[in-house]
Coordinates of C-alpha atoms and ligand atoms in Angstrom, one line a residue:
X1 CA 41.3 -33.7 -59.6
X2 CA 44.1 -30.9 -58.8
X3 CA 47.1 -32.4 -57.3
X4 CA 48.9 -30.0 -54.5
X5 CA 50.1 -27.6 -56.1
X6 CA 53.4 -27.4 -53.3
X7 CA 53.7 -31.3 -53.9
X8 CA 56.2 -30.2 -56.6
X9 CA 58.0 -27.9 -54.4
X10 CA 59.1 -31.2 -52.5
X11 CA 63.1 -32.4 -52.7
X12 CA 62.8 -35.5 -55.5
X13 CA 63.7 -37.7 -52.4
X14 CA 63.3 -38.0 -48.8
X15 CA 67.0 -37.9 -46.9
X16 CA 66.8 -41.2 -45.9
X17 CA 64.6 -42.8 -48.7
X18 CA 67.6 -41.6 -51.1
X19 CA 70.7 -42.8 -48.2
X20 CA 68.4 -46.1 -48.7
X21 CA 68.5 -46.1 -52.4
X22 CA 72.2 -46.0 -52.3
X23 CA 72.9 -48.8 -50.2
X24 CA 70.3 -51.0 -52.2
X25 CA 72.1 -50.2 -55.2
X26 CA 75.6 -51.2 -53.6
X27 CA 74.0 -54.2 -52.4
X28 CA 73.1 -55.4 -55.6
X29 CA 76.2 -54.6 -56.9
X30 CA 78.0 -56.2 -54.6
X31 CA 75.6 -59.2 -52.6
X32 CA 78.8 -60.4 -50.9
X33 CA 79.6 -57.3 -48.8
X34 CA 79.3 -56.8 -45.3
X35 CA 77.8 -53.1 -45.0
X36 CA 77.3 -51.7 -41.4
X37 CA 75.0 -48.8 -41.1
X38 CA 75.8 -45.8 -38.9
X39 CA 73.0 -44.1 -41.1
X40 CA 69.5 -43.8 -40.0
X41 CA 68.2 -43.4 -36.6
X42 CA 66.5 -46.9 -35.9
X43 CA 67.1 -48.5 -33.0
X44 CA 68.3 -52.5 -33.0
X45 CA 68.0 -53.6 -29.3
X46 CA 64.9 -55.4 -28.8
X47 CA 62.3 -54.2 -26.9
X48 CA 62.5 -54.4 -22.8
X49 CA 60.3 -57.7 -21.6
X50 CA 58.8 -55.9 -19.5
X51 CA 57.2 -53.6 -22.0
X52 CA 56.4 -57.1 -24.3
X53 CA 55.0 -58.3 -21.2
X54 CA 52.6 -55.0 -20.6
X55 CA 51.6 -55.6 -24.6
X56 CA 50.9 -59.5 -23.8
X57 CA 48.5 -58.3 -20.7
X58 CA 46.6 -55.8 -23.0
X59 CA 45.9 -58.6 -25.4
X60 CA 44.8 -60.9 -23.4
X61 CA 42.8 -57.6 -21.4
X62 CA 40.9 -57.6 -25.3
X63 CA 39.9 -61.2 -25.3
X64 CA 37.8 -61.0 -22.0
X65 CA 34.6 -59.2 -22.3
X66 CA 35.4 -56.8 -19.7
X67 CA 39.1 -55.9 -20.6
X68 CA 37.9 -55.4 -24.2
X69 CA 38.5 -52.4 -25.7
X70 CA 37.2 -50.6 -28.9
X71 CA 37.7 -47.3 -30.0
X72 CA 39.8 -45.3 -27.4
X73 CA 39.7 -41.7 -26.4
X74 CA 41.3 -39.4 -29.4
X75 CA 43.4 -37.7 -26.5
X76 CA 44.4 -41.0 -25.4
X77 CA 44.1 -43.0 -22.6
X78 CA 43.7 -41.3 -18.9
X79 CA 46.0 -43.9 -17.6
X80 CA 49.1 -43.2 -20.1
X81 CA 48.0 -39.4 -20.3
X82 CA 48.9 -39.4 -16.2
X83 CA 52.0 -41.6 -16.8
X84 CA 53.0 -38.8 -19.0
X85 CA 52.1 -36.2 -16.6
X86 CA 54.3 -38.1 -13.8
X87 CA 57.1 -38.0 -16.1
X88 CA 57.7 -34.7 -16.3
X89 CA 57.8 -35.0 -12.5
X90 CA 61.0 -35.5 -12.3
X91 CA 62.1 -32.5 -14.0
X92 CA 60.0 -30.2 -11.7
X93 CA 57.5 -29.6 -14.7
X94 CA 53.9 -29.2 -13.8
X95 CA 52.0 -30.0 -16.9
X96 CA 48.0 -30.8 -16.6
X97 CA 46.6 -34.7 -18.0
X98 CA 44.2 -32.5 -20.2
X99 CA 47.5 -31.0 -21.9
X100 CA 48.9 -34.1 -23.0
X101 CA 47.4 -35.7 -26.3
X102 CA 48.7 -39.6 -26.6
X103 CA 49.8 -39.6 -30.7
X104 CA 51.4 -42.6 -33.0
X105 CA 54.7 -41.1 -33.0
X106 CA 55.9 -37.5 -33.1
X107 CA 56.9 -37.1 -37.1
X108 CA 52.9 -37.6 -36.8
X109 CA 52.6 -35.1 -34.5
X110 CA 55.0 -32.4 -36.4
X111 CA 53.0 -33.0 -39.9
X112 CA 49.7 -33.5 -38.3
X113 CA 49.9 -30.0 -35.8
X114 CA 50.0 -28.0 -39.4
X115 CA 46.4 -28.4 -39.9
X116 CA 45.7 -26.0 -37.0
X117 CA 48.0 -23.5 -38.6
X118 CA 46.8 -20.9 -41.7
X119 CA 49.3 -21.2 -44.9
X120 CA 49.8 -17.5 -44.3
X121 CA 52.3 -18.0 -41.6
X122 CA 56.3 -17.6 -42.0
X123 CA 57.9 -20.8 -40.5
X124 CA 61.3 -20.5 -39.1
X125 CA 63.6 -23.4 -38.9
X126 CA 67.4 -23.8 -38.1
X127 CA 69.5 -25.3 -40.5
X128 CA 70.7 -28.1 -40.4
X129 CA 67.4 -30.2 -38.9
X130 CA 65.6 -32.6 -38.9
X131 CA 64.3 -32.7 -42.4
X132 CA 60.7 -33.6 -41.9
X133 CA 59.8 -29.9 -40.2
X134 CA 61.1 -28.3 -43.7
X135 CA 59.2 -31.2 -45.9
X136 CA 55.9 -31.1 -43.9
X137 CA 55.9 -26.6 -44.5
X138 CA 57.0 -27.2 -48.3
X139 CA 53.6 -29.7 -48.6
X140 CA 51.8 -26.8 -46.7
X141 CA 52.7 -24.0 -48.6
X142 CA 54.2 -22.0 -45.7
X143 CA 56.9 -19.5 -46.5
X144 CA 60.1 -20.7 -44.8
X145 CA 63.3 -19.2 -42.9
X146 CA 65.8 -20.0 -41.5
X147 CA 68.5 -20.1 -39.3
X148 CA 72.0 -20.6 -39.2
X149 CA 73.1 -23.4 -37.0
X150 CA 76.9 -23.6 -37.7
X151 CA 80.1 -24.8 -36.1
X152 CA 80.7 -20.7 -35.0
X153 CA 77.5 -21.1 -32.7
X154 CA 77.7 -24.8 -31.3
X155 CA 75.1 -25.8 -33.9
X156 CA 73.0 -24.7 -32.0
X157 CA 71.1 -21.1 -33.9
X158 CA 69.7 -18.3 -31.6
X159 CA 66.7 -16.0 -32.5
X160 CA 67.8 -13.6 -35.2
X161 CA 68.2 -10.2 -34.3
X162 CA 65.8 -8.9 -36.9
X163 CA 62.4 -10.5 -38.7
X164 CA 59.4 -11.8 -37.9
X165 CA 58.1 -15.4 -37.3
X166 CA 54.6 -17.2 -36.8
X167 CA 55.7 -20.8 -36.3
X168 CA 59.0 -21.7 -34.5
X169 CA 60.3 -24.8 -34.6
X170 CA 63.4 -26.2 -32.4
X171 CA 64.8 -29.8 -32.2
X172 CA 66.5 -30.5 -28.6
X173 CA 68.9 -32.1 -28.1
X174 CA 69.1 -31.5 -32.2
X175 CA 69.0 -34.3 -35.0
X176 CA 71.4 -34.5 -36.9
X177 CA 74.3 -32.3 -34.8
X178 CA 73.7 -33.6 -31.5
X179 CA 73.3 -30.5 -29.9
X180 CA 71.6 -29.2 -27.1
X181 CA 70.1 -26.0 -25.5
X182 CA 69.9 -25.2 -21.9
X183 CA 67.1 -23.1 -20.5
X184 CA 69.1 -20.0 -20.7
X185 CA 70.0 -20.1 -24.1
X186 CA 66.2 -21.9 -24.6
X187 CA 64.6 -18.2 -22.7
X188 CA 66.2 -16.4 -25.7
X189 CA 63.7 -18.2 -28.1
X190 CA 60.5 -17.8 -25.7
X191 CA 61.2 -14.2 -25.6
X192 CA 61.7 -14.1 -29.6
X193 CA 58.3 -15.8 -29.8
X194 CA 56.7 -13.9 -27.2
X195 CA 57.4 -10.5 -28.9
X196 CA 56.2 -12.1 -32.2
X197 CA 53.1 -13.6 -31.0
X198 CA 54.6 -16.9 -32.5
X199 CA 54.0 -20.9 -31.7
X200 CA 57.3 -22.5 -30.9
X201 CA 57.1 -26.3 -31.8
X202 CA 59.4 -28.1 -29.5
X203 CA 60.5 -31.5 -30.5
X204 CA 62.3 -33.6 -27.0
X205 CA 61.9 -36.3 -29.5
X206 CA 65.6 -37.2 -27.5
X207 CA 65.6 -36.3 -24.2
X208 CA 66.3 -39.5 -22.4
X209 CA 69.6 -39.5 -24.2
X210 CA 70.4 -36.1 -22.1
X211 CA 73.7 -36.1 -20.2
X212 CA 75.0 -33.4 -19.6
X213 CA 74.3 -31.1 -16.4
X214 CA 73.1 -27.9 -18.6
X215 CA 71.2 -29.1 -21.0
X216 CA 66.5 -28.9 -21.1
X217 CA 65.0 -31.4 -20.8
X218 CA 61.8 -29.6 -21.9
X219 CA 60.6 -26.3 -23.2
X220 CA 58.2 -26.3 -20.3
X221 CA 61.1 -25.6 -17.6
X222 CA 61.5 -22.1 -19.1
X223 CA 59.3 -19.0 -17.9
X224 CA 56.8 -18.2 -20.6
X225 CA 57.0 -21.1 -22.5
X226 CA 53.2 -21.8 -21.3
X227 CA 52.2 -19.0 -22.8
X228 CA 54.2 -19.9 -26.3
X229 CA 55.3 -23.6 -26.9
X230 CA 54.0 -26.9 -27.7
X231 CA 56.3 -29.9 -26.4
X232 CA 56.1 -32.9 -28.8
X233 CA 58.1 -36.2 -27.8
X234 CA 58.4 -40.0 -28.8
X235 CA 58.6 -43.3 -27.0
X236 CA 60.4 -44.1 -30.4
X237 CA 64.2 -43.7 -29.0
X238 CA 63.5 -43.9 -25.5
X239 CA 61.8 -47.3 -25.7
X240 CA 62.6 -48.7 -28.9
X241 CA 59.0 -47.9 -30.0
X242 CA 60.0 -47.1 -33.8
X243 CA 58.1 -50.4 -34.9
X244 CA 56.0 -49.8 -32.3
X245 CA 54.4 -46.3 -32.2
X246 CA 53.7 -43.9 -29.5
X247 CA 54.2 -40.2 -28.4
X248 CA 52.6 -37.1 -26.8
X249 CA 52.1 -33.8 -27.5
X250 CA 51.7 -31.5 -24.6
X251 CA 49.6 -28.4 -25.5
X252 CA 48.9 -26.0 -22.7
X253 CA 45.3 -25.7 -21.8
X254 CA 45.2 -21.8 -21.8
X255 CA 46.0 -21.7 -25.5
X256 CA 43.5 -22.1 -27.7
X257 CA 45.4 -24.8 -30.2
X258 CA 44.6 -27.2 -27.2
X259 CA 40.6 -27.3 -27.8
X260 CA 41.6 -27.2 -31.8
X261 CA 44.1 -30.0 -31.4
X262 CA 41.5 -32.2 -29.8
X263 CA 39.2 -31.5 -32.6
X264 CA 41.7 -32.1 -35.3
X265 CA 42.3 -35.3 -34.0
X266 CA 38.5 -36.2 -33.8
X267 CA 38.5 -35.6 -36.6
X268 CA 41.3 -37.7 -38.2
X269 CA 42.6 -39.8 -35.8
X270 CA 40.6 -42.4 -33.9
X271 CA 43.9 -43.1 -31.6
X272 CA 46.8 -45.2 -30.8
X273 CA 45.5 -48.4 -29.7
X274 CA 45.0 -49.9 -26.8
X275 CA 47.6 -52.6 -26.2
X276 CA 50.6 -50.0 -27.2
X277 CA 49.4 -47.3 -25.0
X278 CA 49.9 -50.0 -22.3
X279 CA 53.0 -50.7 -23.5
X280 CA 54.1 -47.0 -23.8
X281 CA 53.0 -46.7 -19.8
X282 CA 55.1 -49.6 -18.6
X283 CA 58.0 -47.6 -20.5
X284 CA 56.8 -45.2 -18.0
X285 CA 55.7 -46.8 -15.2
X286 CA 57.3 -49.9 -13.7
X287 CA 59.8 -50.5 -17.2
X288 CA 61.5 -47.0 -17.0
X289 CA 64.8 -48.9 -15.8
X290 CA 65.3 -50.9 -17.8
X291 CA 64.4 -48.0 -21.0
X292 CA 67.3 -46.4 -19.3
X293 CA 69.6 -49.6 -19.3
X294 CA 68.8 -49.7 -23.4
X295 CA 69.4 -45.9 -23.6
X296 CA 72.9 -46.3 -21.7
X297 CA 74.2 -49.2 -24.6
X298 CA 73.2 -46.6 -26.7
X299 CA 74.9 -43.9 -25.1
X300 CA 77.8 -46.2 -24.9
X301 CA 78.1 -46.8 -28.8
X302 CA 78.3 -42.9 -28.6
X303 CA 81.4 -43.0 -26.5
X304 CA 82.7 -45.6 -28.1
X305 CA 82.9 -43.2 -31.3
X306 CA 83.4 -40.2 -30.2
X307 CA 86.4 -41.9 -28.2
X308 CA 87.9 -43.0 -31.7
X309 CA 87.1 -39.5 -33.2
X310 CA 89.4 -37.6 -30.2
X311 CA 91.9 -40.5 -31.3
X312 CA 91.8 -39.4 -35.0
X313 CA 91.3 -36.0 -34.0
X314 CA 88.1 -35.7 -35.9
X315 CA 86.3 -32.2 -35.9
X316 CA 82.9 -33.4 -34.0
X317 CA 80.1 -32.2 -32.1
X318 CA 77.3 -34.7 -30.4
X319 CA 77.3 -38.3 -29.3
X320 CA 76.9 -36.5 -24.8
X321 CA 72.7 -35.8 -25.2
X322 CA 71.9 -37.6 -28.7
X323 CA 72.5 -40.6 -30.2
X324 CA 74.0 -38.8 -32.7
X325 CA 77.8 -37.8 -33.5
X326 CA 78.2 -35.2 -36.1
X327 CA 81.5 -34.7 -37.8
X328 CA 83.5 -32.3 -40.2
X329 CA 84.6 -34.2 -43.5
X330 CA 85.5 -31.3 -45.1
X331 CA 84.3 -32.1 -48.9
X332 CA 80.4 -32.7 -50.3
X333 CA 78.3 -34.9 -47.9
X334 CA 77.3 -37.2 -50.8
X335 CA 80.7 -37.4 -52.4
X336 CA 81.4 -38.5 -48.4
X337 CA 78.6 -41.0 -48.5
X338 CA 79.4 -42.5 -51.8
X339 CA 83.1 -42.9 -50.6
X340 CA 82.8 -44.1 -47.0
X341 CA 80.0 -47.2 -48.7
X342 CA 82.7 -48.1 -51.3
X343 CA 85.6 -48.2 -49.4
X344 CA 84.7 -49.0 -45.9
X345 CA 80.9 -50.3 -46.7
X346 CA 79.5 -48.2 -44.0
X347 CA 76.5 -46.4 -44.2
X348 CA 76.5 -42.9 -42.8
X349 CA 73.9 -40.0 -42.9
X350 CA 74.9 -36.8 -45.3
X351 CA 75.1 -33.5 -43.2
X352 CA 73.8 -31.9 -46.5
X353 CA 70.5 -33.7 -46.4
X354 CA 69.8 -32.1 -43.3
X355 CA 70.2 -28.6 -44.7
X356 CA 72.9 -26.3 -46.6
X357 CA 75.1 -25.9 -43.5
X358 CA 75.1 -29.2 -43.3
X359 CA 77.1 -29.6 -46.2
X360 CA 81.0 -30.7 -45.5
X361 CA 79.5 -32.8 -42.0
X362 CA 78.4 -36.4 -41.6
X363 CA 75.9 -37.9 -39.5
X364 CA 77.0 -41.2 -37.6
X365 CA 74.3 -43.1 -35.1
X366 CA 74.6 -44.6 -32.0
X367 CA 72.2 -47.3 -32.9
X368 CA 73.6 -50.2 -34.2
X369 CA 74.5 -52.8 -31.6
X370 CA 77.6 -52.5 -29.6
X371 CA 79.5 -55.3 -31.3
X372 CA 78.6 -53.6 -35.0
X373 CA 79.6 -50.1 -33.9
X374 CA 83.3 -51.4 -33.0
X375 CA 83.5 -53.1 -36.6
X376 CA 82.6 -50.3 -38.3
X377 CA 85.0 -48.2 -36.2
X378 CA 87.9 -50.6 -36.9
X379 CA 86.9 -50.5 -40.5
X380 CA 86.7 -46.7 -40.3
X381 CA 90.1 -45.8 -38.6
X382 CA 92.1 -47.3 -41.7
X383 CA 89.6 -45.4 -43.6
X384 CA 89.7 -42.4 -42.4
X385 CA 93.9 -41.9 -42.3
X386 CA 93.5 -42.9 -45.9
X387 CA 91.0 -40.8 -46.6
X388 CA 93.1 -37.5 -45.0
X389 CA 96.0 -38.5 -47.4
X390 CA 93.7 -38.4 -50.7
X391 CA 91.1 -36.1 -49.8
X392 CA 92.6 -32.9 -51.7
X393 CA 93.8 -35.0 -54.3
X394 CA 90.6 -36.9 -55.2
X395 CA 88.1 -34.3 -53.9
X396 CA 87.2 -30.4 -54.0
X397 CA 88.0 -29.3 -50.6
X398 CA 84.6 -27.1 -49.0
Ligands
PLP401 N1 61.7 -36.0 -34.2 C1 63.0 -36.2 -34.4 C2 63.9 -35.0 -34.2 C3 63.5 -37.4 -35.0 O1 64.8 -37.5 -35.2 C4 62.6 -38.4 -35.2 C5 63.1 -39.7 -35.8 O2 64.1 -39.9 -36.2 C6 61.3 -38.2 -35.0 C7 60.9 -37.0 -34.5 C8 60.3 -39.3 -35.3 O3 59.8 -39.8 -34.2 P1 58.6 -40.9 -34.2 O4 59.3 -42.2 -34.5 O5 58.0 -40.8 -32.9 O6 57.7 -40.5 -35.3

């Protein structure tokens, strides 16, 4: 057998498989110590009752001979597929039940989409992103560029002025930075990848977290994006579903990766089962309340950092429509890492892991529980004041 041939092309480690060998190794140097993570992006409340509840239902649905269910639609269930279609509702998007494709979790979705796609395509991807997007293309073969997300532009890149592109993706609001576009700034991209004839792969894999006025909730709101975009989005964060796993992809029907996508997924994928697709439509149907109450602690532990950041007068974007707080620590991500787990034994994400602009910028998360974030901020104020006095003395400044 030949192995991939772009396997090699892959980083030695996965971003958060190396942040997780790090803190393994620090633990087993040091079994004693109390180490909070602000690092990766898994949520710690438990899940809603109401949603346990739904799951409870659909297993005992499975022991009767009529509620028993085998093998489910590979589109998913009509009755979660219209949930999802009621959802967007709210935001005055009009998307059809045949458009929506129930999946186990959107990184699925982003690595599993690829198969419709040639390896002759050039795939464009802002930096810094959400790493799978680059990972998944490197496996693929696809020729990559990208695009500068910096600190000059709000982290948030806009369609370059000149080259082409087949396969566009964009993370709203963004993982790591925080960021968000609105549908002005989100109608640039649909016109780039209108006059390039180009797919534009839209992860709203945080959209509950949304606060501010301005800000998409979908690509779906903008003119043309029917005619360009593919919407892919998680009950991971907005239900606690990470253990879980659930998510859509909406594909519009007039384009023809919508009749491929279904056969993909016949092909490969015999569905998310039954008793969490009725979980995943109590998150949407009857449980969306209290999602939202778990979103808001969340949201909260955002505040709660961002607060201590103005306070320190910390260089930060984020933490208003993601989970996410991204901040300037002005020296090598890892050197960052390596520093803040010694010295304060909290776990953050590198900025560099996310892409080279990340470099010099951390990743904090809004996930751990209320009481943990406050530790690790009490922890991190000493820290941090310390860190200012010895930083050009102990570090090369970026
Ligand atoms: N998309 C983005 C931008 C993410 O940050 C994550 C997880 O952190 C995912 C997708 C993965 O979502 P899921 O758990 O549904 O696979």
């Amino acid at each position: 057998m030949k192995i991939n041939r772009y396997m090699k092309n892959l980083e030695e480690n996965y971003l958060f498989a190396e942040v997780a060998k790090r803190v393994e190794a620090y633990k087993t140097a040091f079994p004693n110590a109390d180490v909070i993570s602000l690092g990766i992006g898994d949520v710690t409340q438990p899940l809603p009752l109401k949603i346990v509840d739904a799951g409870k239902d659909a297993c005992n649905d499975l022991g009767t001979r009529i509620g028993f269910h085998g093998y489910g639609p590979y589109e998913g269930y009509p009755f979660l597929r219209n949930a999802v279609v009621d959802y967007y509702k709210r935001i005055k998007v009009d998307i059809d039940a045949d458009e929506v494709f129930i999946t186990d979790g959107a990184k699925n979705g982003i690595g599993n989409i690829l198969d419709l796609f040639d390896v002759d395509n050039t795939v464009l991807i802002p930096d810094p992103v959400y790493p799978a997007y680059v990972d998944a293309n490197v496996m693929g073969g696809r020729k990559i560029v990208y695009v500068d997300a910096t600190a000059e532009n709000g982290f948030l890149a806009m369609p370059p002025k000149r080259g082409h592109a087949d396969i566009i993706y964009i993370c709203s609001p963004n993982n790591p930075t925080g960021a968000a576009y609105t549908t002005e700034q989100l109608k640039a991209w649909v016109d780039f990848a209108l006059d390039n004839e180009a797919v534009i792969l839209y992860d709203a894999a945080y959209e509950s977290f949304i606060g501010s006025k301005d800000a998409a909730h979908s690509i779906f709101q903008v003119t043309g994006a029917r005619d360009c975009a593919i919407e892919l989005c998680s009950f991971s964060k907005m239900a606690g579903f990470t253990g879980v796993r659930c998510g859509w992809t909406v594909i519009p029907m007039a384009s023809p990766l919508n009749r491929l996508w279904l056969k993909r997924q016949a092909i490969k994928f015999n569905g998310t089962s039954y008793v969490v697709q009725k979980m995943a439509e109590r998150a949407l149907r009857g449980g969306i309340e209290d999602v939202q109450k778990t979103v808001e602690i969340y949201k909260k532990n955002a505040k709660t950092v961002t607060a201590k950041f103005d306070a320190l007068k910390i260089r930060y974007t984020g933490g208003v429509d993601a989970p996410y707080v991204w901040f300037y620590c002005g020296i090598d991500s890892w050197e960052f890492f390596d520093y803040l787990l010694k010295k304060a034994r909290i776990v953050c994400t590198p900025g560099s892991g996310f892409g080279k602009n990340g470099n010099g910028w951390v990743r904090f998360t809004a996930f751990n529980t209320p009481e943990r974030t406050a530790d690790a901020l009490a922890r991190f104020e000493p820290f941090w004041k310390e860190f200012i006095d010895v930083r050009e003395k102990l570090f090369k400044l970026l």
